[in-house]
Short mmCIF file of C-alpha atoms and ligand atoms in Angstrom, two decimals:
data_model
loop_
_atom_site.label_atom_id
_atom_site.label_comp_id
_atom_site.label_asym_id
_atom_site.label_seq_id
_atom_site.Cartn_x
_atom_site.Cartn_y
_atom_site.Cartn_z
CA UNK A 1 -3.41 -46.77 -29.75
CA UNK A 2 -0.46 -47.04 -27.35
CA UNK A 3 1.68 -44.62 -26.28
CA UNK A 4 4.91 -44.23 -27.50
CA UNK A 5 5.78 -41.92 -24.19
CA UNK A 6 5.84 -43.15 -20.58
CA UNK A 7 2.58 -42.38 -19.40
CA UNK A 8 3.78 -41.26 -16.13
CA UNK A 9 7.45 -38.96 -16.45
CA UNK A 10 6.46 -38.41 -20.25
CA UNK A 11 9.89 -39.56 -21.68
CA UNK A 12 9.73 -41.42 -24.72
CA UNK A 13 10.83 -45.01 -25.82
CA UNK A 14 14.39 -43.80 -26.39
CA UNK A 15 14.80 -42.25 -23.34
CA UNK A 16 14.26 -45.54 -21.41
CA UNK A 17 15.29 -49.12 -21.33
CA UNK A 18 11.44 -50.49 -21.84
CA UNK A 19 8.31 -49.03 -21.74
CA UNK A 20 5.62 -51.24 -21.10
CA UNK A 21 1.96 -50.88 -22.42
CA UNK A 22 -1.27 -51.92 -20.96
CA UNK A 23 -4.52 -52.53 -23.06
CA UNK A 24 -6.24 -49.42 -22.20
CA UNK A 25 -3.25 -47.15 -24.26
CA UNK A 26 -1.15 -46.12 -21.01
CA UNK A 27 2.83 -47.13 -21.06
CA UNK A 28 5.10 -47.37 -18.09
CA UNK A 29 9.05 -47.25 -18.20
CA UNK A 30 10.90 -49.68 -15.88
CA UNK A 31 11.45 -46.54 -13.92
CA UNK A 32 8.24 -45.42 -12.94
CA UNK A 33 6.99 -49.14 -12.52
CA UNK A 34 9.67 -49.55 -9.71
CA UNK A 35 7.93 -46.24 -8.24
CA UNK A 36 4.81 -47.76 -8.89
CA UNK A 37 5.59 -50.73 -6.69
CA UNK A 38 7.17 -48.40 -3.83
CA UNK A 39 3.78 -46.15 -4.14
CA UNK A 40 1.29 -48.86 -4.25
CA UNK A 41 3.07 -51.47 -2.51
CA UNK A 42 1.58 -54.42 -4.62
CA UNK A 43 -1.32 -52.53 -6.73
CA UNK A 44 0.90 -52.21 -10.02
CA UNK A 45 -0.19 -51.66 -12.77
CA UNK A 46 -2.59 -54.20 -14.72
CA UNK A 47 -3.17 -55.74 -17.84
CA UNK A 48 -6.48 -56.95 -18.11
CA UNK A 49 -6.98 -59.78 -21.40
CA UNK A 50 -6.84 -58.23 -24.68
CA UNK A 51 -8.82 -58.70 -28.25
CA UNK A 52 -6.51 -58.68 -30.97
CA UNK A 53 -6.24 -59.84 -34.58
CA UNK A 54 -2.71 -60.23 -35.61
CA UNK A 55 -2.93 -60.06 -39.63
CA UNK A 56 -0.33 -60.51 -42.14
CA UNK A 57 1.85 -63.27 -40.16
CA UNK A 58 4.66 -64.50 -42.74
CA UNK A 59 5.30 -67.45 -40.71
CA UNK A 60 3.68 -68.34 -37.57
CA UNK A 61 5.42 -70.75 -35.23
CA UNK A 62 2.55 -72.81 -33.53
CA UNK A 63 4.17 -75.69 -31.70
CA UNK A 64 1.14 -77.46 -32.39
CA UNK A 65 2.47 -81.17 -33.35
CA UNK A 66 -0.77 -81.95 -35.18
CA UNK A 67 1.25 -79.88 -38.13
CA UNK A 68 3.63 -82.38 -40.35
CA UNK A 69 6.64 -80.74 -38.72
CA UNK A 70 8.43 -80.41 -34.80
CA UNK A 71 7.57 -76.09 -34.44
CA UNK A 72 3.75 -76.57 -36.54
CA UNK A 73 4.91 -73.53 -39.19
CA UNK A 74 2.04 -71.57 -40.89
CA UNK A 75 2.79 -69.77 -43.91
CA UNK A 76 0.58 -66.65 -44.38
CA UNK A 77 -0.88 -67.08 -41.20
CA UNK A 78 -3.88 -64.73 -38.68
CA UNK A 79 -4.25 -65.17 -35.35
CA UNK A 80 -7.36 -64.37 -33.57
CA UNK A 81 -7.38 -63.66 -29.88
CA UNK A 82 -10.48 -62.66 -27.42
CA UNK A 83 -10.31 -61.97 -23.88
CA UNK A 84 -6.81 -62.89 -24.01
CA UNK A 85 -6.54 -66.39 -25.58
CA UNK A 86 -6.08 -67.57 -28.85
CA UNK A 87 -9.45 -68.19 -30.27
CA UNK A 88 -8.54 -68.98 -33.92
CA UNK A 89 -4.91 -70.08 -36.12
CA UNK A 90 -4.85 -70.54 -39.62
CA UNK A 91 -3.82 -69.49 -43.02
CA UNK A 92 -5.19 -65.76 -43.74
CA UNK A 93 -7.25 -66.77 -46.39
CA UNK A 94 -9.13 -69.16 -44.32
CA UNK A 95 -9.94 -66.78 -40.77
CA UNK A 96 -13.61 -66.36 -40.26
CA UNK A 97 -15.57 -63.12 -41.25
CA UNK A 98 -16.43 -62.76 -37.48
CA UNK A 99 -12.73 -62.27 -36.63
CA UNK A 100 -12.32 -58.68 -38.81
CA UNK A 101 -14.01 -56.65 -36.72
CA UNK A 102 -10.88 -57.35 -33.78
CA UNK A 103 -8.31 -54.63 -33.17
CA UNK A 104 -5.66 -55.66 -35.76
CA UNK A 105 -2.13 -55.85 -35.34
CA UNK A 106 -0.24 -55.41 -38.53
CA UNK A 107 2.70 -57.87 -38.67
CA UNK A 108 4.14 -57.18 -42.44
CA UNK A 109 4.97 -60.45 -43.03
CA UNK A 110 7.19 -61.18 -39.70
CA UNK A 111 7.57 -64.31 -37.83
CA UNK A 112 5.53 -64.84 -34.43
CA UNK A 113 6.29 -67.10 -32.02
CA UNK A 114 4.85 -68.52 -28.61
CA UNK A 115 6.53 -66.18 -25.86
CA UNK A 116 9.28 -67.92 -24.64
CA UNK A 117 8.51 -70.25 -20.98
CA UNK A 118 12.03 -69.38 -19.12
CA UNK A 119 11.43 -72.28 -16.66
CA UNK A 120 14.65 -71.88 -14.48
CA UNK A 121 16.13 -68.88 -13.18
CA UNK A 122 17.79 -67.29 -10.18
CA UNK A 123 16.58 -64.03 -11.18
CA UNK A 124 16.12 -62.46 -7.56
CA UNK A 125 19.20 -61.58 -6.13
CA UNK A 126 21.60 -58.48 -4.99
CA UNK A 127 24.85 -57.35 -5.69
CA UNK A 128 26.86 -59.13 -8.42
CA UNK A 129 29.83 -61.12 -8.98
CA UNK A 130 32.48 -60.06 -12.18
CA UNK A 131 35.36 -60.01 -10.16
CA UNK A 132 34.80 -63.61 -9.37
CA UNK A 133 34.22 -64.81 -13.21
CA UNK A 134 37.50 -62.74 -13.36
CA UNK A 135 39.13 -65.11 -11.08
CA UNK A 136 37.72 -68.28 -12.78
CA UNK A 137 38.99 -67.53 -15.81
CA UNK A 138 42.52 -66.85 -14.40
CA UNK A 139 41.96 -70.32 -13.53
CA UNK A 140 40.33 -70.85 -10.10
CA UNK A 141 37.37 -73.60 -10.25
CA UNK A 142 33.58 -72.26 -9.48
CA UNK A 143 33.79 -74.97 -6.59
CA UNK A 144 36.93 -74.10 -4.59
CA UNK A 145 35.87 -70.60 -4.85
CA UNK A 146 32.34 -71.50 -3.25
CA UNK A 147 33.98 -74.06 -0.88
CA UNK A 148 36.49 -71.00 0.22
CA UNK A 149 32.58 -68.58 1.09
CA UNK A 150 32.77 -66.98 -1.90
CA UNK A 151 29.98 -68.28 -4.81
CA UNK A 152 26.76 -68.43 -4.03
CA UNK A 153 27.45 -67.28 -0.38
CA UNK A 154 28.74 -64.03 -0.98
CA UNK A 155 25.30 -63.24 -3.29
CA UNK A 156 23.64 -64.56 0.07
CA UNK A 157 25.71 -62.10 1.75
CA UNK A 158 24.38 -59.56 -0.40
CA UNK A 159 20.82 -60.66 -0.76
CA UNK A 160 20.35 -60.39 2.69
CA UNK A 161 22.13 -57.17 3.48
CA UNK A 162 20.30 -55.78 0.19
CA UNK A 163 16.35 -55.83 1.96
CA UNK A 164 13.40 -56.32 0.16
CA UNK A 165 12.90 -52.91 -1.50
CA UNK A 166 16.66 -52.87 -3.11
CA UNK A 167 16.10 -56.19 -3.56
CA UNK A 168 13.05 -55.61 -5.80
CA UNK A 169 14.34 -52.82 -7.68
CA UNK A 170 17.45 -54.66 -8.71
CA UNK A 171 15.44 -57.30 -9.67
CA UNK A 172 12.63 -56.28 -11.90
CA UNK A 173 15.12 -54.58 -13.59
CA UNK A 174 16.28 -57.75 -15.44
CA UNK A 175 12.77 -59.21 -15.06
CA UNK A 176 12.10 -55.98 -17.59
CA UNK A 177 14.51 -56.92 -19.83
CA UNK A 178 13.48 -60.57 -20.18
CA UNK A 179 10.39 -59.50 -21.11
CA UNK A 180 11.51 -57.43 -23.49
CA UNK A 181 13.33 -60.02 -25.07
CA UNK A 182 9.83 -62.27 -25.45
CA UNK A 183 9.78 -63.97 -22.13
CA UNK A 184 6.41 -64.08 -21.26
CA UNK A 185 6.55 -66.89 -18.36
CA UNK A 186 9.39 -67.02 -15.90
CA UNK A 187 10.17 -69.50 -12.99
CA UNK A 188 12.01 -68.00 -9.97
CA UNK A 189 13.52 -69.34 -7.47
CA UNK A 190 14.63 -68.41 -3.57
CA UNK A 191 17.99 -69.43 -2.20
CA UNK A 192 20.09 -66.48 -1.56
CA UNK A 193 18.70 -65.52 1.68
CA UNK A 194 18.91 -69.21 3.58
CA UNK A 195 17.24 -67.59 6.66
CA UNK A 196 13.38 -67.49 7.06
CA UNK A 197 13.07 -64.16 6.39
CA UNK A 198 15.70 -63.58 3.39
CA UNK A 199 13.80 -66.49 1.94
CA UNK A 200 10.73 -65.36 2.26
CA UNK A 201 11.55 -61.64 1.02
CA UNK A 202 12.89 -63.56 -1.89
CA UNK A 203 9.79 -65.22 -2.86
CA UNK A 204 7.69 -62.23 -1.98
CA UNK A 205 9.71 -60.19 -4.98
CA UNK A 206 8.89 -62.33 -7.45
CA UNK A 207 5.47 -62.29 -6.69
CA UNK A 208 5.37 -58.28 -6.68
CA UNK A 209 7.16 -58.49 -10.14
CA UNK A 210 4.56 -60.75 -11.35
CA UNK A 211 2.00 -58.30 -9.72
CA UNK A 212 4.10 -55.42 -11.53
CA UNK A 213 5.14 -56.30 -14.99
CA UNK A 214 2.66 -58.37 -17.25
CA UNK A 215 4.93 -61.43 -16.30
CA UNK A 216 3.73 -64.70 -15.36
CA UNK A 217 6.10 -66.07 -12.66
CA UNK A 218 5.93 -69.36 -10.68
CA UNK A 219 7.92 -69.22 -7.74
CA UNK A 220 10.33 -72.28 -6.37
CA UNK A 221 11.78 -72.49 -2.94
CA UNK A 222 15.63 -73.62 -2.84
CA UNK A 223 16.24 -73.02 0.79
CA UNK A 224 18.29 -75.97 0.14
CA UNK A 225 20.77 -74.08 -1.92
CA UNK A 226 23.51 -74.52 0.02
CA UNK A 227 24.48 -75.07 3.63
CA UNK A 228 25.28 -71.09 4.30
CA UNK A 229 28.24 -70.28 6.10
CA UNK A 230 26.76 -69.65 9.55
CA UNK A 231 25.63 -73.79 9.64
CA UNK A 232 28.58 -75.06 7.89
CA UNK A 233 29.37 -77.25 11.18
CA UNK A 234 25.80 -78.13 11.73
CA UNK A 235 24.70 -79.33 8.70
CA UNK A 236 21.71 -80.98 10.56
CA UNK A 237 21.18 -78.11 12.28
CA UNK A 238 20.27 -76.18 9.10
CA UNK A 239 18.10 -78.74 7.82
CA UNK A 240 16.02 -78.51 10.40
CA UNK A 241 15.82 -74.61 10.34
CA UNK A 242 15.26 -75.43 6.61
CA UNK A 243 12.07 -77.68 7.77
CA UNK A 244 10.90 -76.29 11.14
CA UNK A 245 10.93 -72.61 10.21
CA UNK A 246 11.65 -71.81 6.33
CA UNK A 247 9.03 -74.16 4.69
CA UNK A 248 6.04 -73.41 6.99
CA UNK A 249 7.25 -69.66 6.37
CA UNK A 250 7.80 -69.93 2.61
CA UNK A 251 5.59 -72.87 1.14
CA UNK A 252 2.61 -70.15 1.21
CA UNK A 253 4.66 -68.59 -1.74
CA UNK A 254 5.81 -71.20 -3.94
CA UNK A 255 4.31 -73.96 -5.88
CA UNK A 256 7.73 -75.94 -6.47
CA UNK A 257 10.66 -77.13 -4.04
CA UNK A 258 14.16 -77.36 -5.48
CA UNK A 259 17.66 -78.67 -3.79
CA UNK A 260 21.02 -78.19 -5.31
CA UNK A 261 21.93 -81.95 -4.87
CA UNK A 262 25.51 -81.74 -5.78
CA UNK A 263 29.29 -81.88 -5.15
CA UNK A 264 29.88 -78.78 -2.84
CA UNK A 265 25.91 -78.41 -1.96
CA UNK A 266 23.64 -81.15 -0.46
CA UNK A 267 23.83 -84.75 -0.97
CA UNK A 268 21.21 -87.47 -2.24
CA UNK A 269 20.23 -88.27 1.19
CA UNK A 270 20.01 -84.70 2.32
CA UNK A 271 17.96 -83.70 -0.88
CA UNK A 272 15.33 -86.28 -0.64
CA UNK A 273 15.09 -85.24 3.44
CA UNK A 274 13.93 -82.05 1.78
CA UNK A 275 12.01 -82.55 -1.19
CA UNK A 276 9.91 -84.98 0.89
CA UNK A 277 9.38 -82.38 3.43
CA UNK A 278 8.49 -79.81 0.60
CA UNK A 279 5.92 -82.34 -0.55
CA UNK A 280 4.16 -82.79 2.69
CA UNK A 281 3.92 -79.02 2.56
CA UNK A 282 2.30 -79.01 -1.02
CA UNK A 283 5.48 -78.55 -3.26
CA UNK A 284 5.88 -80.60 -5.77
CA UNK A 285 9.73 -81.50 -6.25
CA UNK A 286 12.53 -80.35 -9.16
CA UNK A 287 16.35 -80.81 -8.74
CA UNK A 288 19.49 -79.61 -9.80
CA UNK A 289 21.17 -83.09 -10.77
CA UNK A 290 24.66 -83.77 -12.08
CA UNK A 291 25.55 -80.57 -13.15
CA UNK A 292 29.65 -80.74 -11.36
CA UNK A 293 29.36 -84.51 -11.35
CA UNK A 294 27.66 -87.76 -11.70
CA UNK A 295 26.16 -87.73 -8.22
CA UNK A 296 22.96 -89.24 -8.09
CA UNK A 297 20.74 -86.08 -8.33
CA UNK A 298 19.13 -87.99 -11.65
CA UNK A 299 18.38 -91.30 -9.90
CA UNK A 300 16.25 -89.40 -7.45
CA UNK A 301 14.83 -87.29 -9.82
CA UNK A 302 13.45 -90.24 -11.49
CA UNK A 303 13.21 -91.70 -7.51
CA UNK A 304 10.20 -89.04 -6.41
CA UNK A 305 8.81 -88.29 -9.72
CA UNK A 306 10.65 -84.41 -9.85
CA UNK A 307 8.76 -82.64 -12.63
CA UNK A 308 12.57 -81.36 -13.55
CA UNK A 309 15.80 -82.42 -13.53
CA UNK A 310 18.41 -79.45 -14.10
CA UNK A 311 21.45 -78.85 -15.73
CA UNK A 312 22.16 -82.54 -16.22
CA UNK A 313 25.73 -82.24 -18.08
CA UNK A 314 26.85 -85.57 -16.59
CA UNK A 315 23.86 -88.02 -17.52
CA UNK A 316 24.23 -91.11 -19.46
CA UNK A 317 21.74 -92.94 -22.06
CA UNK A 318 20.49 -95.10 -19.41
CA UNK A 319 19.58 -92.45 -16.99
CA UNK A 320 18.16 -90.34 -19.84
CA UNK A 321 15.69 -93.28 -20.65
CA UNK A 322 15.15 -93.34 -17.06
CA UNK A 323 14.16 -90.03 -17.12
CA UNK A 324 11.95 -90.19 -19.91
CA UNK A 325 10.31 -93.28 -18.37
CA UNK A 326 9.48 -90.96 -15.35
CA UNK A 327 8.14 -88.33 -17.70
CA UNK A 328 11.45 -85.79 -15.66
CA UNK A 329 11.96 -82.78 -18.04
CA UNK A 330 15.22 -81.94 -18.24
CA UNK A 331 16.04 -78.28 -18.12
CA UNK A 332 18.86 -77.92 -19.97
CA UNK A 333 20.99 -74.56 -18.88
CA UNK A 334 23.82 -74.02 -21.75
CA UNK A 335 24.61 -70.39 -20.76
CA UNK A 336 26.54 -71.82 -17.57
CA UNK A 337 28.21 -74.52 -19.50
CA UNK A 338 29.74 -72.02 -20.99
CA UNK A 339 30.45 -69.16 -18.44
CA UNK A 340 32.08 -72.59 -16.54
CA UNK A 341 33.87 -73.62 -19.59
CA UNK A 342 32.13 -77.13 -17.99
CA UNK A 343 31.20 -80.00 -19.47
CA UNK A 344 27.53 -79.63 -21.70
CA UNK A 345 24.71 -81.54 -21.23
CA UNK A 346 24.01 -84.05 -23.99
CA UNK A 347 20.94 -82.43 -25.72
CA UNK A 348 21.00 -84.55 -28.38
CA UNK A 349 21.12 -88.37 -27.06
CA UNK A 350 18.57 -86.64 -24.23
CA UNK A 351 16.12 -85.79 -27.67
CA UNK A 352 17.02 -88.97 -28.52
CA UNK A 353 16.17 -91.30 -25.84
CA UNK A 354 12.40 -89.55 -25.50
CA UNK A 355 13.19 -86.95 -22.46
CA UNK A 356 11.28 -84.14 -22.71
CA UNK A 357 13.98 -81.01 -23.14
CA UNK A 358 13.19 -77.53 -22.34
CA UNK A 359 15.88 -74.67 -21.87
CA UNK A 360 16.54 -72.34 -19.62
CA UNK A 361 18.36 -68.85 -19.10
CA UNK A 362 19.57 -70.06 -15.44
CA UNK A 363 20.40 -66.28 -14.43
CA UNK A 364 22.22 -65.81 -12.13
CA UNK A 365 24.89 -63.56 -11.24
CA UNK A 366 27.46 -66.62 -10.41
CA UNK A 367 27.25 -69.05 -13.72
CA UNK A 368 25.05 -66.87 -16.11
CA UNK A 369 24.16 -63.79 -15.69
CA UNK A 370 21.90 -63.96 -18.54
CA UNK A 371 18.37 -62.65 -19.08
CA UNK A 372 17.03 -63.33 -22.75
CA UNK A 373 15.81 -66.94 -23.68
CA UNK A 374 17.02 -65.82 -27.48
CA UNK A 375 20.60 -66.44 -26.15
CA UNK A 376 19.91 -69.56 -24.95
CA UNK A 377 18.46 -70.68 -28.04
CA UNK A 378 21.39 -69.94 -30.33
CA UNK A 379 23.58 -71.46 -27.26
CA UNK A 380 21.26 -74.94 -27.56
CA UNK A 381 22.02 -75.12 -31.12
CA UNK A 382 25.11 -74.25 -31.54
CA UNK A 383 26.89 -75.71 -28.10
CA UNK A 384 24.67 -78.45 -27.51
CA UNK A 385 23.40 -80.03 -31.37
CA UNK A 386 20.25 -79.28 -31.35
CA UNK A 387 18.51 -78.18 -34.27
CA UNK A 388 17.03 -74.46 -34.52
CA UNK A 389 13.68 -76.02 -34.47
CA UNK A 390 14.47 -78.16 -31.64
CA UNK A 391 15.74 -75.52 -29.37
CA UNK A 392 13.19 -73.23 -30.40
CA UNK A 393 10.53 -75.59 -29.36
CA UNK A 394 12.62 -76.42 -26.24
CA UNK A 395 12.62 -72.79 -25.31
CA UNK A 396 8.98 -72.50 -25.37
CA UNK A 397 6.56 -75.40 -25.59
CA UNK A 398 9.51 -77.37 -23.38
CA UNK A 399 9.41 -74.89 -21.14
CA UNK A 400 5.83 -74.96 -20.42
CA UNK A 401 5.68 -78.10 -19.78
CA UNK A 402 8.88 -78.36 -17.77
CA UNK A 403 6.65 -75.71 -15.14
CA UNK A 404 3.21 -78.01 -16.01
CA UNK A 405 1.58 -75.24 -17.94
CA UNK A 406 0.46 -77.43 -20.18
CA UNK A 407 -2.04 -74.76 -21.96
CA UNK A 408 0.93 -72.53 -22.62
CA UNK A 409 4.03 -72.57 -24.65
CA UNK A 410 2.07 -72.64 -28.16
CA UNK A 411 -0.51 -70.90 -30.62
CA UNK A 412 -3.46 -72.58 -30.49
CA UNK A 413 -7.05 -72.04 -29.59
CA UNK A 414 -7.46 -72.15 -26.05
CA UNK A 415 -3.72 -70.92 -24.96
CA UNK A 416 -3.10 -67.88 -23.37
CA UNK A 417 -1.84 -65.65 -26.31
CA UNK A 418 1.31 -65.47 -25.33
CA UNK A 419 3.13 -64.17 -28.12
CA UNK A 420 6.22 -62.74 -29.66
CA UNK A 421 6.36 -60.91 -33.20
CA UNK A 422 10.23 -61.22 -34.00
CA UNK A 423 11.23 -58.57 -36.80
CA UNK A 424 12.63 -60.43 -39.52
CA UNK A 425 10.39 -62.99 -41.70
CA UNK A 426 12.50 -66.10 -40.26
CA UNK A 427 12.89 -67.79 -36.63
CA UNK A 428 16.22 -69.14 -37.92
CA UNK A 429 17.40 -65.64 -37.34
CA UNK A 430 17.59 -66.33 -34.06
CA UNK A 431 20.37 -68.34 -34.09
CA UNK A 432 22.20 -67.44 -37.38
CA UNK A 433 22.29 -63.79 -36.31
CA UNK A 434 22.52 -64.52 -32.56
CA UNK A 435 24.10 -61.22 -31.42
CA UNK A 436 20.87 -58.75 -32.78
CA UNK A 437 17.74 -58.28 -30.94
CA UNK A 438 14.88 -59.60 -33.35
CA UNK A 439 11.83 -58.62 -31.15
CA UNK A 440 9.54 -56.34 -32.35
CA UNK A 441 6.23 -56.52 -30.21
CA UNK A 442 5.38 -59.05 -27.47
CA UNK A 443 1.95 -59.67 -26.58
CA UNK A 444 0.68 -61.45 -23.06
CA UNK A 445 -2.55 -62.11 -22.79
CA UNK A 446 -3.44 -60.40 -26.04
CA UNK A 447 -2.26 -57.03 -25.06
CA UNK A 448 0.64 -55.30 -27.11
CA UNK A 449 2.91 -55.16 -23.93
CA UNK A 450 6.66 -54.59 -25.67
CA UNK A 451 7.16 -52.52 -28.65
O1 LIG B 501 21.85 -73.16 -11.35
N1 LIG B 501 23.99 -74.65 -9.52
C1 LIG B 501 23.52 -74.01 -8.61
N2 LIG B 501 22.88 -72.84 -8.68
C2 LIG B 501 23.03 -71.92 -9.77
C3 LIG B 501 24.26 -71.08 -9.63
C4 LIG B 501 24.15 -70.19 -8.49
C5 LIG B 501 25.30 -69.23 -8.28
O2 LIG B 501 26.46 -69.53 -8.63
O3 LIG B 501 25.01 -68.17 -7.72
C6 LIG B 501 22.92 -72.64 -11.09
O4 LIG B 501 23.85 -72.66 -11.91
FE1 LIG B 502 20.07 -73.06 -10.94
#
């Protein structure tokens, strides 16, 4: 049995924001797992893979196309799960006698789903910026305020004032609370310290968070974020800072490499300088294209192969079939459509024309300072036309393969069991009662870890 009690201070699950449970029965609140990390530097705590039967499924979400329809639903469904991956999915009346003998997880007829794949995010940063949405909607445009220093440099300011500890304790904060909402996989990107070292501390915290919290991250470097305000009249100069000194430094500790390749940021030329020097380090390239404008972030997406293009609000049928030619998933990122009031990205001709579509939370304390994939889903279907199934599927299975996890991101034997039990006997809940918080257990790797 878990705790219901914080294993360490002994207060109980109202007394905290989360408590967190690992297999062997202990709990942690978000609290004592920021102590944790200060004690132990980067022992945290553990969870090891899990057995676990979950019984009594009213409908089980699967993703698993080889079903007649897009999310692979499963009425009356059991999931098996050894070691931490889904060993067996099926109707209840069909599991195998060997599977009764797992510890069983009750689910009274609830929904599960995959955990949700959040494969863009921001989520390492300091300080934060209300007084500037203030501002923008009193009128002032998100670029004049970052062409002015404010924007993304001022959370550079305060990223790199912040230091790695204050940095990490700000930041597994929300990392807690996605996870809590059912995010089981996160990407992360750097680009609020554009220095070597503010980068790497960056890239370092999302590894202790993933070290921390039973929360798989994969880490991006956007060194090319911006040109920050101590290069802005040696643009050059920067770039090769960016390459001489930040990749050798930072590569180490990321798997992806990412330019904002935008009005206001870094053009084409400047972006495919540095995804090309991220490759010859071993990152393999994503973009943020056309989000502000038509700019040609999409055409080089589709030029080196990026596994992602992001945010794409100004992209056109051709370059969507493009896209989908080049097997680019587009992250789509409808929580800063609408903290922009900007233009959203055309989900549905994207479905359409064959482009893979995942979603995205995007959070960040400039454009969305958002944390639970749920939102995003009832944003994707209402503000963008996609269908509940659609965006559901886009949230998790898109996801995974948006950050080539292609074992993850749906229930089926041999996936991690990555899982979230929502508390109502219908996904659809999700977006027709988008304000309430449906989770009721999440499970990584087989292990009750929320609820
Ligand atoms: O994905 N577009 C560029 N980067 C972020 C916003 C960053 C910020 O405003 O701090 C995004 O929306
Ligand atoms: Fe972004």
């Amino acid at each position: 049995m878990t705790s219901a009690r914080c294993s360490f201070c002994g207060k109980t699950r109202t007394q905290v924001n989360h408590l967190v449970h690992g297999p062997a029965g202990a709990s942690i609140c978000d609290e004592c797992a920021r102590l944790a990390v200060d004690i132990a530097g980067e022992a945290g705590p553990e969870v090891q893979g899990g057995d676990l039967l979950l019984e009594d499924v009213g409908r089980l979400v699967t993703n698993d196309r080889r079903a007649a329809d897009l999310v692979g639903v499963i009425e009356g469904a059991a999931v098996a799960v050894r070691e931490g991956r889904v060993t067996w999915v099926g109707p209840a009346s069909e599991l195998p006698g060997r599977y009764r003998e797992l510890p069983a997880l009750a689910c009274g007829g609830r929904t599960v789903i995959p955990g949700f794949v959040d494969p863009h995010t921001h989520l390492v940063f300091a300080g934060e910026r209300s007084e500037e949405l203030g501002r923008r909607l009193r009128g002032e445009s998100y670029e004049d305020i970052l062409a002015a220093g404010g924007g993304i440099q001022s959370t550079v300011a305060a990223t790199r004032a912040a230091g790695p500890d204050r940095l990490l304790a700000e930041s597994i904060e929300r990392a807690g609370r996605m996870l809590a909402a059912g995010t089981t996989t996160v990407e992360i990107k750097s680009g609020y310290g554009l220095e070597p070292l503010s980068e790497l501390h960056m890239l370092e915290v999302a590894h202790t968070i993933s070290e921390t919290l039973p929360l798989d991250v994969v880490t991006t470097f956007l060194g090319a974020h911006v040109v920050p305000l101590d290069y802005r009249d040696d643009r050059d100069g920067y770039l090769w800072l960016l390459e001489s000194e930040m990749l050798p430094a930072c590569a180490p500790l990321a798997t992806y490499v990412d330019v904002f390749c935008d009005r206001g940021a870094f053009t084409v030329d400047e972006a495919r300088r540095v995804l090309a020097a991220g490759r010859r380090r071993g990152l393999r390239p994503r973009l943020h294209a056309n989000q502000l404008g038509d700019t040609g972030g999409v055409e080089l997406a589709v030029e080196v192969g990026a596994v992602s293009a992001d945010h794409v609000e100004h992209v056109s049928a051709a370059q969507a079939a493009a896209l989908a030619e080049a097997g680019t998933v587009a992250v789509l990122l409808p929580a800063a459509s609408l903290s922009l009031r900007g233009r959203r990205a055309p989900a549905r001709m994207l479905w359409d024309e064959g482009v893979t579509v995942a979603l995205a939370t995007d959070c960040n304390p400039g454009t969305a300072y958002v944390e639970r994939m749920p939102f995003a889903v009832a944003l994707a279907a209402f503000e963008l036309g996609l269908t509940a199934e659609e965006a559901l599927w886009a949230a998790t299975r898109g996801g995974a393969l948006a950050l080539e996890a292609s074992d993850k991101g749906w229930i089926r034997p041999g996936a991690p069991a990555d899982l979230v039990v929502l508390d109502t006997d219908t996904y659809l809940d999700l977006v027709y009662r988008p304000d309430l918080d449906h989770t009721w257990k999440v499970v990584k790797d087989g292990a009750v870890v929320i609820g």
